[in-house]
């Protein structure tokens, strides 16, 4: 049957194949959208926009760009390899917890944009759902992407509040500029590859803010990058992000508030930062940026067990990179905490987390010996591991 979703920009159509049922709480990989318009502003932008829309869902778990990078490294592929349909299927098939693949394309017919999205069963390679949306101008494309993402979320069982007047979802968007969104997407890619201090990422964020000075999430990421470089110009961008937080989605708003207070000193700021990050993670436990920031926050505050448990969650989300932040966790965790967590590990259901705990526990003597200057004995223990 066909369901028509009315949107101001045109229309969105969702096609169901009889007898197919999508898994709830599915982990999905978003593949690259094929841009057939010849307009560079759409390169990578639609994929990123759909990822952001679906990441606002508590029912759909989107594979993070960080994890995709991990898998590409294991496959010995360049980090900037486009994840087209063929490569996306290969990634899904070697990663059993990824249950669905979403791919798509955009083309221009006359003066209107037409783009499609397909949900694919990775095991068979067959399309099980398809959607189309149309818009007359570039500034209508994000609305159409939003309509598609909303239908996916509803199809997986999510109840999304709508306004009484228009029937449209209540969620707000952080930017209406496609170009700003494209620059922001490219900046995050650079930060994933090279860290938040990368000059390329910083310049891309600067350009994004020129395109849209009210882009709240761009302000907060720009502020964090500048802070990591020790640049005092970070402060006004934290302030600006905080002032604009109400214009962002709930997920982005909580991250902005947490990051804003994390940039401050004092017990009150610490409490407010932790409260915001923890609330974000209660609703979106897969948010890697929040997990990382809160883990570091706990580590600095010498709350080793809480930091380690967040590190375990990161290991579950990025099992290809289990040693991630291993040194910091090992150096700041005491033996009693490590033994207690290790003793409670459930191997069948929580293997990745347990592997991280065992690695931290077994490697801890190495860091202790290195701090004492006994490199030879540290090396001997490392060889046994």
XYZ file of C-alpha atoms in Angstrom:
385
model
C 0.000 0.000 0.000
C 1.043 3.646 -0.376
C 1.098 6.271 2.346
C 1.340 9.926 1.317
C 3.002 12.359 3.705
C 1.953 15.946 3.024
C 4.767 18.484 3.256
C 4.927 22.131 2.266
C 7.723 21.498 -0.213
C 5.907 18.945 -2.330
C 5.316 15.314 -1.412
C 6.875 12.229 0.144
C 5.786 8.695 -0.706
C 6.628 5.549 1.244
C 6.376 2.207 -0.543
C 5.965 -1.059 1.420
C 6.692 -4.492 0.061
C 4.064 -6.938 1.299
C 5.154 -9.276 4.045
C 8.207 -7.255 5.101
C 8.651 -6.098 8.679
C 11.443 -3.795 9.786
C 13.172 -4.668 13.074
C 12.514 -2.289 15.958
C 15.482 -0.617 17.665
C 17.444 -1.389 14.520
C 21.044 -0.379 13.921
C 21.229 1.217 10.478
C 24.055 2.314 8.215
C 23.471 5.368 6.024
C 25.246 4.941 2.701
C 26.292 7.749 0.397
C 23.574 9.492 -1.596
C 24.319 9.580 -5.323
C 24.227 13.189 -6.505
C 22.975 13.315 -10.104
C 22.297 17.058 -10.125
C 25.852 18.232 -10.749
C 25.469 20.735 -7.875
C 28.433 20.382 -5.463
C 26.486 21.751 -2.485
C 24.559 18.473 -2.380
C 27.673 16.268 -2.237
C 27.505 14.467 1.092
C 24.933 16.893 2.475
C 21.844 14.712 2.063
C 23.491 11.715 3.700
C 24.606 13.864 6.634
C 21.183 15.519 6.951
C 19.435 12.144 7.062
C 21.948 10.847 9.625
C 21.236 13.838 11.859
C 17.471 13.444 11.502
C 17.543 9.726 12.322
C 20.019 10.264 15.162
C 17.317 12.264 16.936
C 15.381 9.016 17.275
C 15.530 6.776 20.333
C 14.323 3.873 18.183
C 16.824 4.028 15.336
C 20.513 3.540 16.086
C 22.613 5.080 13.322
C 26.115 3.687 12.843
C 28.441 6.542 13.748
C 30.974 7.967 11.281
C 33.682 7.052 13.806
C 32.735 3.397 13.657
C 32.541 3.443 9.862
C 36.103 4.788 9.874
C 37.199 1.969 12.204
C 35.714 -0.637 9.880
C 37.295 0.950 6.795
C 40.673 0.824 8.521
C 40.226 -2.883 9.245
C 39.296 -3.382 5.596
C 42.463 -1.463 4.618
C 40.438 1.109 2.722
C 41.346 4.830 2.649
C 39.504 6.840 5.285
C 37.887 9.066 2.648
C 36.465 6.151 0.622
C 32.851 6.974 -0.363
C 30.480 4.462 1.224
C 28.493 3.645 -1.913
C 25.932 0.835 -2.051
C 28.451 -1.937 -2.807
C 30.850 -0.931 -0.020
C 27.986 -0.302 2.413
C 26.659 -3.825 1.829
C 30.144 -5.222 2.447
C 30.415 -3.270 5.718
C 26.999 -4.506 6.864
C 27.772 -8.131 6.020
C 30.993 -8.140 8.014
C 29.286 -6.350 10.931
C 26.293 -8.507 11.980
C 24.771 -6.004 14.418
C 24.026 -3.612 11.508
C 20.540 -4.737 10.532
C 19.578 -2.268 7.806
C 21.160 -0.168 5.079
C 19.735 3.101 3.780
C 20.939 4.426 0.432
C 19.582 7.056 -1.890
C 20.036 9.456 -4.755
C 19.046 12.970 -5.795
C 18.345 14.222 -9.297
C 16.948 17.372 -10.840
C 13.995 17.230 -13.203
C 13.377 20.614 -14.736
C 13.411 23.096 -11.877
C 12.535 20.572 -9.179
C 14.643 18.235 -7.065
C 13.635 14.612 -6.712
C 15.379 12.367 -4.269
C 14.786 8.810 -3.188
C 15.800 6.687 -0.219
C 15.822 2.891 -0.100
C 15.942 0.624 2.936
C 17.864 -2.518 2.080
C 18.160 -5.865 3.832
C 21.974 -6.359 3.907
C 21.771 -10.163 4.018
C 19.900 -10.457 0.717
C 20.693 -7.081 -0.814
C 16.984 -6.627 -1.540
C 15.150 -3.348 -1.083
C 12.366 -3.696 1.494
C 11.129 -0.087 1.572
C 11.505 2.969 -0.660
C 10.670 6.637 -0.306
C 10.555 9.651 -2.604
C 10.388 13.353 -1.896
C 10.273 16.431 -4.078
C 11.152 20.061 -3.600
C 11.158 23.080 -5.849
C 14.156 24.928 -4.409
C 17.351 24.104 -2.515
C 16.020 25.578 0.710
C 13.153 23.040 0.586
C 15.391 19.959 0.435
C 16.020 19.734 4.191
C 12.253 19.793 4.779
C 11.822 16.829 2.445
C 14.655 14.916 4.141
C 12.928 15.630 7.440
C 9.679 14.149 6.095
C 11.463 10.963 5.018
C 13.258 10.576 8.325
C 10.026 11.108 10.235
C 8.351 8.323 8.247
C 11.238 5.936 8.930
C 11.020 6.657 12.639
C 7.253 6.186 12.716
C 7.555 2.987 10.716
C 9.843 1.587 13.418
C 7.247 2.282 16.080
C 8.204 5.703 17.339
C 5.475 8.105 18.403
C 6.474 11.616 17.288
C 4.539 14.643 18.629
C 3.027 16.885 15.945
C 1.540 20.365 15.945
C -2.241 20.592 15.962
C -2.341 23.206 13.202
C -0.037 21.744 10.554
C 0.440 18.115 11.506
C 4.201 18.597 11.066
C 6.722 17.286 13.599
C 7.579 19.646 16.444
C 11.332 19.230 16.092
C 13.378 22.255 15.139
C 16.403 22.379 12.899
C 19.645 24.143 13.702
C 20.316 25.604 10.256
C 18.340 26.253 7.095
C 21.509 26.630 5.004
C 22.518 23.647 2.877
C 25.976 25.129 2.382
C 26.477 25.619 6.133
C 25.367 22.045 6.741
C 27.775 20.748 4.092
C 30.713 22.655 5.629
C 29.752 21.445 9.103
C 29.609 17.848 7.875
C 33.043 18.137 6.279
C 34.424 19.696 9.477
C 33.200 16.786 11.599
C 34.770 14.349 9.142
C 38.115 16.129 9.581
C 37.768 16.086 13.364
C 37.021 12.365 13.383
C 40.112 11.736 11.269
C 42.551 14.166 12.880
C 41.094 15.323 16.207
C 39.252 18.488 17.156
C 42.378 20.660 16.829
C 42.772 20.040 13.089
C 43.180 23.329 11.226
C 41.106 22.096 8.272
C 38.156 21.308 10.539
C 38.417 24.658 12.298
C 38.449 26.598 9.028
C 35.458 24.644 7.723
C 33.511 25.514 10.883
C 34.521 29.146 10.496
C 33.129 29.115 6.955
C 29.931 27.390 8.130
C 29.365 30.185 10.633
C 29.846 32.793 7.906
C 27.101 31.051 5.937
C 24.827 30.885 8.999
C 25.896 32.941 12.053
C 23.025 31.373 14.041
C 24.152 27.745 13.552
C 24.192 26.674 17.211
C 25.928 23.313 16.804
C 28.638 24.842 14.623
C 29.300 27.414 17.349
C 29.730 24.779 20.054
C 32.022 22.553 17.955
C 34.049 25.597 16.901
C 34.315 26.619 20.567
C 35.503 23.172 21.633
C 38.149 23.105 18.909
C 39.431 26.555 19.894
C 39.424 25.619 23.581
C 41.515 22.521 22.869
C 44.048 24.850 21.223
C 43.993 27.182 24.216
C 42.464 29.990 22.137
C 40.544 32.539 24.276
C 38.192 33.160 21.335
C 36.453 29.927 22.352
C 34.503 31.713 25.095
C 32.252 33.936 22.911
C 31.370 30.937 20.752
C 30.385 28.893 23.809
C 28.250 31.847 24.900
C 26.674 32.192 21.459
C 25.912 28.455 21.253
C 24.319 28.588 24.699
C 22.153 31.567 23.689
C 21.004 29.715 20.545
C 20.462 26.332 22.212
C 16.683 26.765 22.199
C 16.708 26.799 18.370
C 18.270 23.314 18.161
C 16.832 19.837 18.538
C 16.622 18.435 22.054
C 19.670 16.259 21.501
C 21.784 19.170 20.283
C 20.451 21.458 23.025
C 21.551 19.111 25.803
C 24.973 18.671 24.222
C 25.394 22.448 23.938
C 24.405 22.980 27.578
C 26.755 20.229 28.756
C 29.637 21.601 26.689
C 28.969 25.166 27.807
C 29.161 24.321 31.499
C 32.062 21.904 30.932
C 34.023 24.923 29.676
C 33.496 26.659 33.013
C 35.247 26.038 36.329
C 33.758 25.332 39.728
C 31.573 22.697 41.350
C 28.299 24.256 40.182
C 29.398 24.256 36.537
C 30.639 20.674 36.880
C 27.262 19.571 38.241
C 25.336 21.332 35.468
C 27.571 19.852 32.763
C 27.208 16.344 34.160
C 23.439 16.745 34.533
C 23.038 17.810 30.885
C 25.297 15.071 29.500
C 23.643 12.393 31.629
C 20.162 13.488 30.538
C 21.298 13.383 26.904
C 22.690 9.866 27.370
C 19.526 8.656 29.095
C 17.604 9.455 25.923
C 20.405 8.798 23.409
C 22.850 6.290 24.917
C 24.764 5.993 21.617
C 25.907 9.625 21.450
C 29.688 9.246 21.128
C 30.542 12.918 21.603
C 28.578 13.047 24.863
C 30.028 9.728 26.060
C 33.543 10.911 25.346
C 33.123 14.351 26.925
C 31.448 13.027 30.057
C 34.051 10.275 30.397
C 36.840 12.856 30.252
C 34.930 15.075 32.677
C 34.705 12.204 35.171
C 38.342 11.282 34.617
C 39.522 14.831 35.417
C 37.310 14.798 38.522
C 38.941 11.482 39.574
C 35.704 9.528 39.326
C 37.488 6.571 37.804
C 34.698 4.003 37.911
C 32.150 6.254 36.207
C 34.713 7.186 33.570
C 35.540 3.523 32.966
C 31.894 2.529 32.604
C 31.421 5.225 29.963
C 34.556 3.924 28.253
C 32.930 0.480 28.240
C 29.918 1.963 26.449
C 32.222 3.516 23.864
C 33.801 0.084 23.378
C 30.366 -1.392 22.679
C 29.721 1.264 20.044
C 33.194 1.039 18.523
C 34.267 -2.591 19.038
C 36.766 -2.335 16.201
C 38.722 0.157 18.330
C 38.535 -1.360 21.811
C 41.908 0.098 22.944
C 40.421 3.592 22.490
C 41.633 5.813 25.388
C 43.090 2.686 27.011
C 46.014 4.509 28.618
C 43.852 7.109 30.353
C 41.460 4.472 31.693
C 44.305 2.295 32.934
C 46.213 5.143 34.529
C 43.220 6.517 36.446
C 41.517 3.275 37.538
C 42.418 1.540 40.787
C 42.842 -2.211 41.116
C 39.758 -2.689 43.290
C 37.506 -0.911 40.781
C 38.902 -2.885 37.844
C 38.541 -6.209 39.683
C 34.984 -5.398 40.773
C 33.842 -4.481 37.267
C 35.690 -7.426 35.717
C 34.101 -9.851 38.200
C 30.639 -8.640 37.178
C 31.262 -8.907 33.445
C 28.748 -10.984 31.540
C 30.833 -12.438 28.711
C 28.059 -13.590 26.340
C 26.005 -10.394 26.461
C 28.660 -7.745 26.995
C 31.779 -9.058 25.303
C 33.191 -5.819 23.926
C 32.907 -4.008 27.269
C 34.452 -6.937 29.100
C 37.341 -7.068 26.673
C 38.075 -3.433 27.410
C 37.975 -4.009 31.176
C 40.263 -7.030 30.942
C 42.692 -5.108 28.728
C 42.751 -2.143 31.123
C 43.226 -4.415 34.131
C 45.961 -6.540 32.557
C 47.782 -3.569 31.055
C 47.711 -1.462 34.216
C 51.017 -2.863 35.576
C 52.695 -1.688 32.369
C 51.764 1.946 33.015
C 52.784 1.637 36.669
C 56.212 0.262 35.721
C 56.715 2.916 33.064
C 55.970 5.667 35.575
C 58.636 4.129 37.832
C 61.109 4.089 34.948
C 61.298 0.304 34.647
C 60.841 0.071 30.887
C 62.443 -3.373 30.565
C 59.973 -5.070 32.915
C 57.081 -3.159 31.347
C 58.132 -4.466 27.946
C 58.337 -8.051 29.234
C 54.776 -7.842 30.578
C 53.577 -6.300 27.314
C 55.037 -9.223 25.408
C 53.049 -11.695 27.511
C 49.811 -9.865 26.624
